[in-house]
GROMACS .gro file of N, CA and C in nm:
model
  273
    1UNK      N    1  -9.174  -3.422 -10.007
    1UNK     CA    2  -9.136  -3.285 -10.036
    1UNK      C    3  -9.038  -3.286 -10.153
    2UNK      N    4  -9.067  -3.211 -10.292
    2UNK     CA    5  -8.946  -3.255 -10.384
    2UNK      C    6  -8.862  -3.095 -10.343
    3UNK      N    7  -8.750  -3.089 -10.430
    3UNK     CA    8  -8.676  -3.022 -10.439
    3UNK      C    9  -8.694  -2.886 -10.457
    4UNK      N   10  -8.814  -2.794 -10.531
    4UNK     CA   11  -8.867  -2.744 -10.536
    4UNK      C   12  -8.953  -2.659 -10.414
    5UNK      N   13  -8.975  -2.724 -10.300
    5UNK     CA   14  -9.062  -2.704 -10.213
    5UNK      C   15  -8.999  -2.727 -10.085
    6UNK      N   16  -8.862  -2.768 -10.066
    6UNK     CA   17  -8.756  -2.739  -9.977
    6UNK      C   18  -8.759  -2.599  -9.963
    7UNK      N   19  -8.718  -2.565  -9.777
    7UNK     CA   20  -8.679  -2.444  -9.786
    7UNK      C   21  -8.520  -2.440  -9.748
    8UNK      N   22  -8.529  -2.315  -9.819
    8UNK     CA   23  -8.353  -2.277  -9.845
    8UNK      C   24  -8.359  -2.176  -9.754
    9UNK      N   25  -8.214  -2.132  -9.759
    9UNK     CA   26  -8.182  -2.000  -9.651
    9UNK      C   27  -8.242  -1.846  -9.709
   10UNK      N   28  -8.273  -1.755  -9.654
   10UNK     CA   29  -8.302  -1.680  -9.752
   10UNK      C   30  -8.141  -1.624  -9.765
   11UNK      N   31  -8.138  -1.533  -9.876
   11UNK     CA   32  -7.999  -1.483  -9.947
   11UNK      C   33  -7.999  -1.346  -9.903
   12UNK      N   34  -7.892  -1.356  -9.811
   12UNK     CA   35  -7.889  -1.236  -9.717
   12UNK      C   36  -7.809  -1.100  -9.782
   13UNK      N   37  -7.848  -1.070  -9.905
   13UNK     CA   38  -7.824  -1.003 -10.030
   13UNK      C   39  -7.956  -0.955 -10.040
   14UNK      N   40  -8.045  -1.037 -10.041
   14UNK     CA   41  -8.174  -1.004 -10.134
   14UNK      C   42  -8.267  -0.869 -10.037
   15UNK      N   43  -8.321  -0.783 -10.066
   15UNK     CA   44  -8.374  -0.682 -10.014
   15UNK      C   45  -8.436  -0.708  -9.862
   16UNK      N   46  -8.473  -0.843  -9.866
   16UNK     CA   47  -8.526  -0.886  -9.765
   16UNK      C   48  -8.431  -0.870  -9.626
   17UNK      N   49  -8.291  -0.959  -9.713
   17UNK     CA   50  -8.216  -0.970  -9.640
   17UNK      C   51  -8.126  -0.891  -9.577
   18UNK      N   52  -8.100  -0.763  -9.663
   18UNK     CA   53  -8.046  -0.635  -9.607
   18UNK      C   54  -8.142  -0.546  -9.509
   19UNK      N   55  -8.293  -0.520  -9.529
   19UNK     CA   56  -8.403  -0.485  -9.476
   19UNK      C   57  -8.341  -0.562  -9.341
   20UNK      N   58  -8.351  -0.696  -9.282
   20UNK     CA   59  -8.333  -0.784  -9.180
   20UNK      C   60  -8.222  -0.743  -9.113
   21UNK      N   61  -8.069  -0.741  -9.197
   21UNK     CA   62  -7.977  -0.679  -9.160
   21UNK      C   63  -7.983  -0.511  -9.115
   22UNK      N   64  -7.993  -0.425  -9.143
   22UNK     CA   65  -8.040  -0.333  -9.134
   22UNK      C   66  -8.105  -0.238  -8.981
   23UNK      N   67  -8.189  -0.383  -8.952
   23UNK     CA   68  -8.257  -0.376  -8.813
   23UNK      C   69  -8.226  -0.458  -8.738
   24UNK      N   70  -8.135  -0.536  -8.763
   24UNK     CA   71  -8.064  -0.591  -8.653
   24UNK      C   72  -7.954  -0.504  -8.614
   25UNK      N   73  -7.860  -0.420  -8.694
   25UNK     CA   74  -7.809  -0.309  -8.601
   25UNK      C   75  -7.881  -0.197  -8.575
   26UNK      N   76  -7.970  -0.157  -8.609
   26UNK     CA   77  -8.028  -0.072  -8.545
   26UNK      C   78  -8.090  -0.066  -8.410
   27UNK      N   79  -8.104  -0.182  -8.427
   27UNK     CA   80  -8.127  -0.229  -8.286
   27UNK      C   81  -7.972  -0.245  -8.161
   28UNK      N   82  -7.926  -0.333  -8.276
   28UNK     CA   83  -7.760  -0.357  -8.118
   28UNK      C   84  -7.705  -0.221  -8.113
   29UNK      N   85  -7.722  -0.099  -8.216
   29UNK     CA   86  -7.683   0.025  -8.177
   29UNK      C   87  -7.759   0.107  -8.078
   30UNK      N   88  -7.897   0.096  -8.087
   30UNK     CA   89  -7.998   0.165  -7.954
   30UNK      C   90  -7.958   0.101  -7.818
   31UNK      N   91  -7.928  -0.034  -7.820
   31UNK     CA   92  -7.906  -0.104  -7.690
   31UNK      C   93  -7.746  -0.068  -7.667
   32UNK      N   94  -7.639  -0.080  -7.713
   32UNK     CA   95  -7.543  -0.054  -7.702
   32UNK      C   96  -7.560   0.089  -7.624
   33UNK      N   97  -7.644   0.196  -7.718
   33UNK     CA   98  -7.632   0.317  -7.633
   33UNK      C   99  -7.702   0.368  -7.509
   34UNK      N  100  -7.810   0.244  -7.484
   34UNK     CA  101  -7.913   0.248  -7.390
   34UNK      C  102  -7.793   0.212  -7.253
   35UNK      N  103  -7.718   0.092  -7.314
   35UNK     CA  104  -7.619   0.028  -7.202
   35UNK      C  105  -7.540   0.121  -7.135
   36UNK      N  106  -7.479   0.193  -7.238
   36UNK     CA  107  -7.402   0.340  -7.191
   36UNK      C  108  -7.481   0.439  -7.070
   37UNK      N  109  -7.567   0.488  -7.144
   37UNK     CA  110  -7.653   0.537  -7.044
   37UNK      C  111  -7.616   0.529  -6.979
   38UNK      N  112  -7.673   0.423  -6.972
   38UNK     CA  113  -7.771   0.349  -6.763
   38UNK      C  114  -7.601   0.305  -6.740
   39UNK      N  115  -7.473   0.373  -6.727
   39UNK     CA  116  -7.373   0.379  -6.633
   39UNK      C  117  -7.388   0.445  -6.545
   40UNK      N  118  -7.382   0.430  -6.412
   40UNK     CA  119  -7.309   0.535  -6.292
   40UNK      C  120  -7.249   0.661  -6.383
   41UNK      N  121  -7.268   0.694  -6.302
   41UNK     CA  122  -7.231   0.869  -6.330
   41UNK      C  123  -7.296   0.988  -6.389
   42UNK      N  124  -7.392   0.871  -6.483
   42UNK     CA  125  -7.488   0.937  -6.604
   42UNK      C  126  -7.643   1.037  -6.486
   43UNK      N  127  -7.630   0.960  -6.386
   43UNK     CA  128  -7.719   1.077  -6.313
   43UNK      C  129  -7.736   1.190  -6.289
   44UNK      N  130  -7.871   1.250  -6.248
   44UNK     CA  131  -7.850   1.423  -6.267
   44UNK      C  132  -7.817   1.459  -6.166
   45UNK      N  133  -7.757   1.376  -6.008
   45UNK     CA  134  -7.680   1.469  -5.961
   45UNK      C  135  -7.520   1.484  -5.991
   46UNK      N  136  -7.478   1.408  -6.098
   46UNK     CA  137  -7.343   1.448  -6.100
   46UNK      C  138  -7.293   1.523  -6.249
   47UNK      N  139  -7.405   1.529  -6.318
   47UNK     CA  140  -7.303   1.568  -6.460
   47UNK      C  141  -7.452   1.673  -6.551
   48UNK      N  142  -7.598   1.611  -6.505
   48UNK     CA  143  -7.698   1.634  -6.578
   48UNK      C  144  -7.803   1.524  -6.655
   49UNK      N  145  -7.886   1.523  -6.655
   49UNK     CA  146  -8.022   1.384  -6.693
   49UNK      C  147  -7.980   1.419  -6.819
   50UNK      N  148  -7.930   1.513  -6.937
   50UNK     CA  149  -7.934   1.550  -7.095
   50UNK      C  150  -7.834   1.502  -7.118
   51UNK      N  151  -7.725   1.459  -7.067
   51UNK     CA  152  -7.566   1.386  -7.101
   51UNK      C  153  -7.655   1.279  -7.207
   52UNK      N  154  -7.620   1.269  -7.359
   52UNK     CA  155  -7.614   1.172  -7.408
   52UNK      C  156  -7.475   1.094  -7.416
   53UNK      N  157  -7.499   0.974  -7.429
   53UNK     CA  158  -7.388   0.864  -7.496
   53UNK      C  159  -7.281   0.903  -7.607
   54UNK      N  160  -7.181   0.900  -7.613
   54UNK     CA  161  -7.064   0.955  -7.733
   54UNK      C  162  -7.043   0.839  -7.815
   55UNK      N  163  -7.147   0.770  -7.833
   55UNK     CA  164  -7.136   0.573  -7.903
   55UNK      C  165  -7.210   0.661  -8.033
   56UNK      N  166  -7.128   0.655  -8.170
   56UNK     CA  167  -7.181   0.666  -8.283
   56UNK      C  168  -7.191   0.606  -8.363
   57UNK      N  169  -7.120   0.483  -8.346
   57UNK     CA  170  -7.078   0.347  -8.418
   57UNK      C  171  -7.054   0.212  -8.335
   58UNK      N  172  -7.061   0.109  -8.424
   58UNK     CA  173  -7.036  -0.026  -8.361
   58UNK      C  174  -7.011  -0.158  -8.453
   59UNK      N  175  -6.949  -0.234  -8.429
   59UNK     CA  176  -6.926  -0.350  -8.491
   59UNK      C  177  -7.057  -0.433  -8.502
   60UNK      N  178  -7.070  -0.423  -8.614
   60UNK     CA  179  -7.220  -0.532  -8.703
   60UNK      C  180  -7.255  -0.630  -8.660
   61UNK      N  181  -7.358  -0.681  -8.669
   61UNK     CA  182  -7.352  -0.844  -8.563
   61UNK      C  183  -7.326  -0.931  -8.660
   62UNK      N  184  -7.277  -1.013  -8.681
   62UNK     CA  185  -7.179  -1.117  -8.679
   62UNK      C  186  -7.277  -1.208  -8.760
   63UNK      N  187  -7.402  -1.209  -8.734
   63UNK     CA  188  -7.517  -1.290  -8.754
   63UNK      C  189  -7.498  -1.285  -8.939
   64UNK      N  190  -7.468  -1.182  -8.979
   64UNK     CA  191  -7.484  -1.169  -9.128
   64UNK      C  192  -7.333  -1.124  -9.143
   65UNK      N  193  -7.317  -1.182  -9.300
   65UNK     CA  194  -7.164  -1.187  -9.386
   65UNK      C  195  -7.138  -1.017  -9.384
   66UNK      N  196  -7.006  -1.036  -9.415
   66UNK     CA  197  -6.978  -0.893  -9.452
   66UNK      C  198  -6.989  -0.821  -9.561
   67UNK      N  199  -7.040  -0.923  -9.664
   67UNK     CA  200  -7.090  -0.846  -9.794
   67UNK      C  201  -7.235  -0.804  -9.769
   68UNK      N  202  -7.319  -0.812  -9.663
   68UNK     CA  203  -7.449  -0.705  -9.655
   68UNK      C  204  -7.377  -0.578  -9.589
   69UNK      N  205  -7.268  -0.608  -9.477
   69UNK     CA  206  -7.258  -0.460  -9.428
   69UNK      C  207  -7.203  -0.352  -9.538
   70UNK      N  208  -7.136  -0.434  -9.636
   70UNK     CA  209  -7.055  -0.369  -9.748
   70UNK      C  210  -7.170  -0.276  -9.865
   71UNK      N  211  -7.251  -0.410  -9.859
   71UNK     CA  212  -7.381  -0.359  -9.962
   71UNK      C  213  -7.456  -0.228  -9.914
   72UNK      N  214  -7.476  -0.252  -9.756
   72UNK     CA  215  -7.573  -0.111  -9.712
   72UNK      C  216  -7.491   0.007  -9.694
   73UNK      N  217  -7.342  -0.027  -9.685
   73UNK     CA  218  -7.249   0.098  -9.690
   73UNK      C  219  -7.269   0.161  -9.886
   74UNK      N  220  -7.254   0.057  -9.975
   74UNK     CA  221  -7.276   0.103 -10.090
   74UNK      C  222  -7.353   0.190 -10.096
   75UNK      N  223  -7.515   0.130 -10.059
   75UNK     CA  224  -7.630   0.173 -10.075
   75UNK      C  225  -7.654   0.307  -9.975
   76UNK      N  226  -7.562   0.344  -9.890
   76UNK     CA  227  -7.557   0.472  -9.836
   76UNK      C  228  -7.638   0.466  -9.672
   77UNK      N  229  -7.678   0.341  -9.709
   77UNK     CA  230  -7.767   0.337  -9.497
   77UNK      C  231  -7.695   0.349  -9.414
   78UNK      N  232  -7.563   0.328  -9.451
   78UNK     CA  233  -7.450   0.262  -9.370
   78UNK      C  234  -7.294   0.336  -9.372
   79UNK      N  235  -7.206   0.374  -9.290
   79UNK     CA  236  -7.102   0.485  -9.334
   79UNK      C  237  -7.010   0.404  -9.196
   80UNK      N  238  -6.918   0.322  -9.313
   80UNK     CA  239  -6.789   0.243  -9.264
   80UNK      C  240  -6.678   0.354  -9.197
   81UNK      N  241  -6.641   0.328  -9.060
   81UNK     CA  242  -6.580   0.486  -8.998
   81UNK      C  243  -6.446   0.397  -8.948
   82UNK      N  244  -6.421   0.307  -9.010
   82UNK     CA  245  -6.285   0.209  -8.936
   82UNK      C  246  -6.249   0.121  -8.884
   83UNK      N  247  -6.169   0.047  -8.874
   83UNK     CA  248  -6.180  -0.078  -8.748
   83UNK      C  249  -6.276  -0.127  -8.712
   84UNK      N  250  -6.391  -0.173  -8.857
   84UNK     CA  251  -6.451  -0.242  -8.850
   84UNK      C  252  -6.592  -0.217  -8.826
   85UNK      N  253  -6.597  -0.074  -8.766
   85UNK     CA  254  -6.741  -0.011  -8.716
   85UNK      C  255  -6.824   0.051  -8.858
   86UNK      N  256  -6.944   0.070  -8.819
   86UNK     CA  257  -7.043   0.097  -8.932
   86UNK      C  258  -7.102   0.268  -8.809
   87UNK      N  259  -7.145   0.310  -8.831
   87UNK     CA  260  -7.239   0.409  -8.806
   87UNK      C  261  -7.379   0.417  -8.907
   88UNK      N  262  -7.441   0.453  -8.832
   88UNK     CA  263  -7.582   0.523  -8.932
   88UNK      C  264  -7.532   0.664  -9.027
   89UNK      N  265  -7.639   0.654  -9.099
   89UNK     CA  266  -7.607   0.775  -9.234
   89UNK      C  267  -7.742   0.876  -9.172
   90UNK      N  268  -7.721   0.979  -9.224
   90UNK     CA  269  -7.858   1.076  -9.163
   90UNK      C  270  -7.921   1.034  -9.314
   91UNK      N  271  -8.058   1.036  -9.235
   91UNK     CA  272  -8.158   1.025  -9.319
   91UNK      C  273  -8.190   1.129  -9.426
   0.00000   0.00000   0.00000
């Protein structure tokens, strides 16, 4: 195998790699709010089955640097709300 034909990491910059990033919180944010949910209390005999989750944000996974979360906040996918949390941008 020469040098050429090694594989490298991909560059978690490159479109690919923000695309990847991207849906990896989109995902730990649906589950995060799925988790909420499905708490006690959230049932319809005590409050109503339409109670959504008050989770609008969350800390990025860890899996990727902080210059992609920085990049998709640039790029507007992404809306930095503090202490570290990201939220979604409306489409």
């Amino acid at each position: 195998m020469s040098d050429s034909e090694a594989i490298t990491p991909e560059d978690p910059l490159s479109p690919e790699g923000l695309k990847r990033a991207l849906k990896a919180f989109k995902k730990r944010l649906k589950l995060t709010r799925l988790d909420d949910e499905s708490r006690l209390g959230y049932g319809p005999m005590s409050r109503g089955s339409s109670r959504n989750t008050g989770i609008i944000g969350i800390a990025p996974p860890n899996q990727f640097p902080q210059a992609v979360w920085d990049e998709l906040t640039r790029q507007g996918k992404l809306k930095h709300i503090g202490h570290g949390l990201y939220e979604m941008t409306s489409p």
